[in-house]
């Protein structure tokens, strides 16, 4: 009886080792919590851009762009402050910037080639830019301040006022994957 328990234990141990090996080689393991965020990692540079604008953080805005675009040389803190001054003149004090993403559309191979050509035309270093993937991402931006309410609110007549319709803008942002990282272009 003792001998059969030892054999059974050996068989179970061997079976367990075989299963662990099979699961290890086939990738059957628990998903990490951040695996789902990797699917939409192309949204991160857009988030960096808008959060940088909201917090007036030039380094975060520059982080959204690839180094070859040299954005930190083209945009200054004064530019961001000027943007806020314009917003305050249009919408009042205490500016708030909200943004939402629409459904992204992957660019075709021809469109990616066009993006690469456009980038090559503005890059000064004559380096080859190899874009591995790209998306159009529709972004809805809403700017509010003390002088304006959210565009979804209505005035007393039941119609939107002229100011309310001007504080929401739709933009298609192109993001590219370059050297394994995502950037706004």
mmCIF file of C-alpha atoms in Angstrom:
data_model
loop_
_atom_site.group_PDB
_atom_site.id
_atom_site.type_symbol
_atom_site.label_atom_id
_atom_site.label_comp_id
_atom_site.label_asym_id
_atom_site.label_seq_id
_atom_site.Cartn_x
_atom_site.Cartn_y
_atom_site.Cartn_z
ATOM 1 C CA UNK A 1 0.000 0.000 0.000
ATOM 2 C CA UNK A 2 2.815 2.386 0.856
ATOM 3 C CA UNK A 3 4.461 1.608 -2.483
ATOM 4 C CA UNK A 4 1.311 2.533 -4.467
ATOM 5 C CA UNK A 5 1.051 5.888 -2.648
ATOM 6 C CA UNK A 6 4.661 6.657 -3.587
ATOM 7 C CA UNK A 7 3.951 5.749 -7.229
ATOM 8 C CA UNK A 8 0.794 7.869 -7.216
ATOM 9 C CA UNK A 9 2.733 10.778 -5.734
ATOM 10 C CA UNK A 10 5.433 10.421 -8.412
ATOM 11 C CA UNK A 11 2.816 10.337 -11.181
ATOM 12 C CA UNK A 12 1.089 13.454 -9.812
ATOM 13 C CA UNK A 13 4.441 15.274 -9.531
ATOM 14 C CA UNK A 14 5.409 14.342 -13.106
ATOM 15 C CA UNK A 15 1.961 15.348 -14.396
ATOM 16 C CA UNK A 16 2.253 18.704 -12.563
ATOM 17 C CA UNK A 17 5.687 19.370 -14.050
ATOM 18 C CA UNK A 18 4.373 18.557 -17.541
ATOM 19 C CA UNK A 19 1.401 20.924 -17.103
ATOM 20 C CA UNK A 20 3.597 23.728 -15.797
ATOM 21 C CA UNK A 21 5.922 23.303 -18.764
ATOM 22 C CA UNK A 22 3.040 23.315 -21.257
ATOM 23 C CA UNK A 23 1.472 26.416 -19.700
ATOM 24 C CA UNK A 24 4.841 28.136 -19.596
ATOM 25 C CA UNK A 25 5.555 27.571 -23.283
ATOM 26 C CA UNK A 26 2.056 28.353 -24.549
ATOM 27 C CA UNK A 27 1.672 31.569 -22.578
ATOM 28 C CA UNK A 28 -1.315 30.326 -20.602
ATOM 29 C CA UNK A 29 -0.864 32.488 -17.571
ATOM 30 C CA UNK A 30 -2.843 35.132 -15.802
ATOM 31 C CA UNK A 31 -3.056 38.469 -17.517
ATOM 32 C CA UNK A 32 -1.393 41.354 -15.789
ATOM 33 C CA UNK A 33 -3.629 44.257 -14.841
ATOM 34 C CA UNK A 34 -1.838 46.607 -17.207
ATOM 35 C CA UNK A 35 -2.167 44.330 -20.255
ATOM 36 C CA UNK A 36 -5.440 46.025 -21.205
ATOM 37 C CA UNK A 37 -3.834 49.473 -21.036
ATOM 38 C CA UNK A 38 -1.188 48.327 -23.533
ATOM 39 C CA UNK A 39 -3.947 47.947 -26.126
ATOM 40 C CA UNK A 40 -4.604 51.693 -26.020
ATOM 41 C CA UNK A 41 -1.089 52.879 -25.234
ATOM 42 C CA UNK A 42 -1.323 55.044 -28.361
ATOM 43 C CA UNK A 43 -3.583 57.390 -26.339
ATOM 44 C CA UNK A 44 -0.817 58.204 -23.825
ATOM 45 C CA UNK A 45 0.925 60.914 -25.879
ATOM 46 C CA UNK A 46 -2.393 62.691 -26.437
ATOM 47 C CA UNK A 47 -3.052 62.505 -22.704
ATOM 48 C CA UNK A 48 0.466 63.835 -22.017
ATOM 49 C CA UNK A 49 -0.162 66.734 -24.385
ATOM 50 C CA UNK A 50 -3.481 67.813 -22.867
ATOM 51 C CA UNK A 51 -2.449 67.190 -19.269
ATOM 52 C CA UNK A 52 0.718 69.196 -19.947
ATOM 53 C CA UNK A 53 -1.364 72.072 -21.308
ATOM 54 C CA UNK A 54 -3.774 71.852 -18.361
ATOM 55 C CA UNK A 55 -0.965 71.913 -15.800
ATOM 56 C CA UNK A 56 1.189 74.340 -17.848
ATOM 57 C CA UNK A 57 3.962 71.710 -17.812
ATOM 58 C CA UNK A 58 6.089 72.240 -20.909
ATOM 59 C CA UNK A 59 8.134 69.068 -20.342
ATOM 60 C CA UNK A 60 4.975 66.945 -20.386
ATOM 61 C CA UNK A 61 3.783 68.603 -23.585
ATOM 62 C CA UNK A 62 7.193 67.975 -25.190
ATOM 63 C CA UNK A 63 7.078 64.345 -24.031
ATOM 64 C CA UNK A 64 4.092 63.811 -26.353
ATOM 65 C CA UNK A 65 6.263 64.495 -29.413
ATOM 66 C CA UNK A 66 9.224 62.550 -30.828
ATOM 67 C CA UNK A 67 12.661 64.079 -30.257
ATOM 68 C CA UNK A 68 13.230 64.645 -33.971
ATOM 69 C CA UNK A 69 10.410 67.238 -33.976
ATOM 70 C CA UNK A 70 12.338 69.362 -31.416
ATOM 71 C CA UNK A 71 9.135 70.683 -29.875
ATOM 72 C CA UNK A 72 10.945 71.958 -26.781
ATOM 73 C CA UNK A 73 12.761 74.403 -29.089
ATOM 74 C CA UNK A 74 9.523 75.506 -30.775
ATOM 75 C CA UNK A 75 7.171 75.874 -27.800
ATOM 76 C CA UNK A 76 7.994 77.880 -24.691
ATOM 77 C CA UNK A 77 6.251 78.396 -21.375
ATOM 78 C CA UNK A 78 5.336 81.858 -22.647
ATOM 79 C CA UNK A 79 3.410 80.179 -25.494
ATOM 80 C CA UNK A 80 1.397 78.130 -23.005
ATOM 81 C CA UNK A 81 0.757 81.217 -20.855
ATOM 82 C CA UNK A 82 -0.343 83.109 -23.992
ATOM 83 C CA UNK A 83 -2.765 80.287 -24.803
ATOM 84 C CA UNK A 84 -4.259 80.589 -21.319
ATOM 85 C CA UNK A 85 -4.505 84.367 -21.705
ATOM 86 C CA UNK A 86 -6.440 83.899 -24.933
ATOM 87 C CA UNK A 87 -8.725 81.347 -23.263
ATOM 88 C CA UNK A 88 -9.320 83.729 -20.334
ATOM 89 C CA UNK A 89 -10.230 86.575 -22.687
ATOM 90 C CA UNK A 90 -12.712 84.289 -24.445
ATOM 91 C CA UNK A 91 -14.105 82.218 -21.554
ATOM 92 C CA UNK A 92 -13.302 84.091 -18.327
ATOM 93 C CA UNK A 93 -11.022 83.137 -15.431
ATOM 94 C CA UNK A 94 -10.492 79.645 -13.979
ATOM 95 C CA UNK A 95 -10.017 77.874 -17.283
ATOM 96 C CA UNK A 96 -10.827 74.173 -17.363
ATOM 97 C CA UNK A 97 -9.879 71.979 -20.329
ATOM 98 C CA UNK A 98 -11.638 68.653 -20.804
ATOM 99 C CA UNK A 99 -11.034 66.165 -23.587
ATOM 100 C CA UNK A 100 -12.531 62.855 -24.663
ATOM 101 C CA UNK A 101 -11.355 60.325 -27.199
ATOM 102 C CA UNK A 102 -13.458 58.925 -30.004
ATOM 103 C CA UNK A 103 -12.884 55.604 -31.745
ATOM 104 C CA UNK A 104 -9.396 55.455 -33.220
ATOM 105 C CA UNK A 105 -8.909 54.441 -36.840
ATOM 106 C CA UNK A 106 -5.720 52.681 -37.910
ATOM 107 C CA UNK A 107 -3.936 54.278 -40.849
ATOM 108 C CA UNK A 108 -3.366 52.177 -43.940
ATOM 109 C CA UNK A 109 0.128 51.373 -45.178
ATOM 110 C CA UNK A 110 -0.186 54.105 -47.848
ATOM 111 C CA UNK A 111 -1.295 56.659 -45.251
ATOM 112 C CA UNK A 112 1.624 55.684 -43.006
ATOM 113 C CA UNK A 113 3.977 56.186 -45.966
ATOM 114 C CA UNK A 114 2.453 59.656 -46.498
ATOM 115 C CA UNK A 115 2.998 60.470 -42.816
ATOM 116 C CA UNK A 116 6.624 59.329 -43.091
ATOM 117 C CA UNK A 117 7.092 61.523 -46.184
ATOM 118 C CA UNK A 118 5.568 64.538 -44.429
ATOM 119 C CA UNK A 119 7.798 63.986 -41.399
ATOM 120 C CA UNK A 120 10.889 63.575 -43.590
ATOM 121 C CA UNK A 121 10.097 66.919 -45.238
ATOM 122 C CA UNK A 122 10.267 68.771 -41.908
ATOM 123 C CA UNK A 123 13.033 66.827 -40.167
ATOM 124 C CA UNK A 124 16.321 68.670 -40.425
ATOM 125 C CA UNK A 125 18.657 65.762 -39.658
ATOM 126 C CA UNK A 126 17.878 63.805 -42.843
ATOM 127 C CA UNK A 127 17.268 60.746 -40.697
ATOM 128 C CA UNK A 128 14.971 57.964 -41.847
ATOM 129 C CA UNK A 129 11.758 57.864 -39.851
ATOM 130 C CA UNK A 130 10.283 54.372 -39.716
ATOM 131 C CA UNK A 131 6.692 54.525 -38.457
ATOM 132 C CA UNK A 132 5.535 51.052 -37.456
ATOM 133 C CA UNK A 133 1.876 51.935 -36.759
ATOM 134 C CA UNK A 134 -0.353 54.997 -36.726
ATOM 135 C CA UNK A 135 -3.886 56.033 -35.792
ATOM 136 C CA UNK A 136 -6.286 58.897 -36.345
ATOM 137 C CA UNK A 137 -7.793 59.610 -32.949
ATOM 138 C CA UNK A 138 -10.816 61.924 -32.822
ATOM 139 C CA UNK A 139 -10.542 64.158 -29.760
ATOM 140 C CA UNK A 140 -13.303 66.419 -28.493
ATOM 141 C CA UNK A 141 -11.888 69.355 -26.510
ATOM 142 C CA UNK A 142 -14.097 71.510 -24.313
ATOM 143 C CA UNK A 143 -12.777 74.680 -22.693
ATOM 144 C CA UNK A 144 -14.799 76.308 -19.936
ATOM 145 C CA UNK A 145 -14.193 79.165 -17.555
ATOM 146 C CA UNK A 146 -16.084 81.466 -15.239
ATOM 147 C CA UNK A 147 -17.525 83.324 -18.218
ATOM 148 C CA UNK A 148 -18.916 80.258 -19.982
ATOM 149 C CA UNK A 149 -20.616 77.026 -19.031
ATOM 150 C CA UNK A 150 -20.302 73.585 -20.557
ATOM 151 C CA UNK A 151 -21.672 73.425 -24.102
ATOM 152 C CA UNK A 152 -24.283 70.841 -23.106
ATOM 153 C CA UNK A 153 -26.050 73.345 -20.847
ATOM 154 C CA UNK A 154 -28.745 75.509 -22.339
ATOM 155 C CA UNK A 155 -29.707 79.106 -21.686
ATOM 156 C CA UNK A 156 -33.122 80.268 -20.508
ATOM 157 C CA UNK A 157 -34.684 80.118 -24.007
ATOM 158 C CA UNK A 158 -33.967 76.400 -24.293
ATOM 159 C CA UNK A 159 -31.381 77.043 -27.002
ATOM 160 C CA UNK A 160 -27.642 77.106 -26.756
ATOM 161 C CA UNK A 161 -26.115 80.562 -26.638
ATOM 162 C CA UNK A 162 -23.517 81.590 -29.207
ATOM 163 C CA UNK A 163 -20.674 81.429 -26.658
ATOM 164 C CA UNK A 164 -21.585 77.882 -25.623
ATOM 165 C CA UNK A 165 -21.226 76.512 -29.140
ATOM 166 C CA UNK A 166 -17.724 77.950 -29.503
ATOM 167 C CA UNK A 167 -16.091 76.251 -26.525
ATOM 168 C CA UNK A 168 -16.084 72.702 -27.964
ATOM 169 C CA UNK A 169 -13.806 71.666 -30.768
ATOM 170 C CA UNK A 170 -13.296 68.376 -32.596
ATOM 171 C CA UNK A 171 -9.770 67.471 -33.780
ATOM 172 C CA UNK A 172 -8.344 64.389 -35.447
ATOM 173 C CA UNK A 173 -4.964 63.767 -33.870
ATOM 174 C CA UNK A 174 -2.453 61.489 -35.580
ATOM 175 C CA UNK A 175 -0.349 59.314 -33.316
ATOM 176 C CA UNK A 176 2.562 57.254 -34.582
ATOM 177 C CA UNK A 177 4.580 54.423 -33.182
ATOM 178 C CA UNK A 178 8.248 55.194 -33.679
ATOM 179 C CA UNK A 179 11.113 53.230 -32.083
ATOM 180 C CA UNK A 180 8.571 51.331 -29.988
ATOM 181 C CA UNK A 181 7.003 54.447 -28.448
ATOM 182 C CA UNK A 182 3.855 56.385 -29.312
ATOM 183 C CA UNK A 183 3.933 60.081 -30.209
ATOM 184 C CA UNK A 184 1.680 62.858 -31.487
ATOM 185 C CA UNK A 185 2.639 64.334 -34.870
#
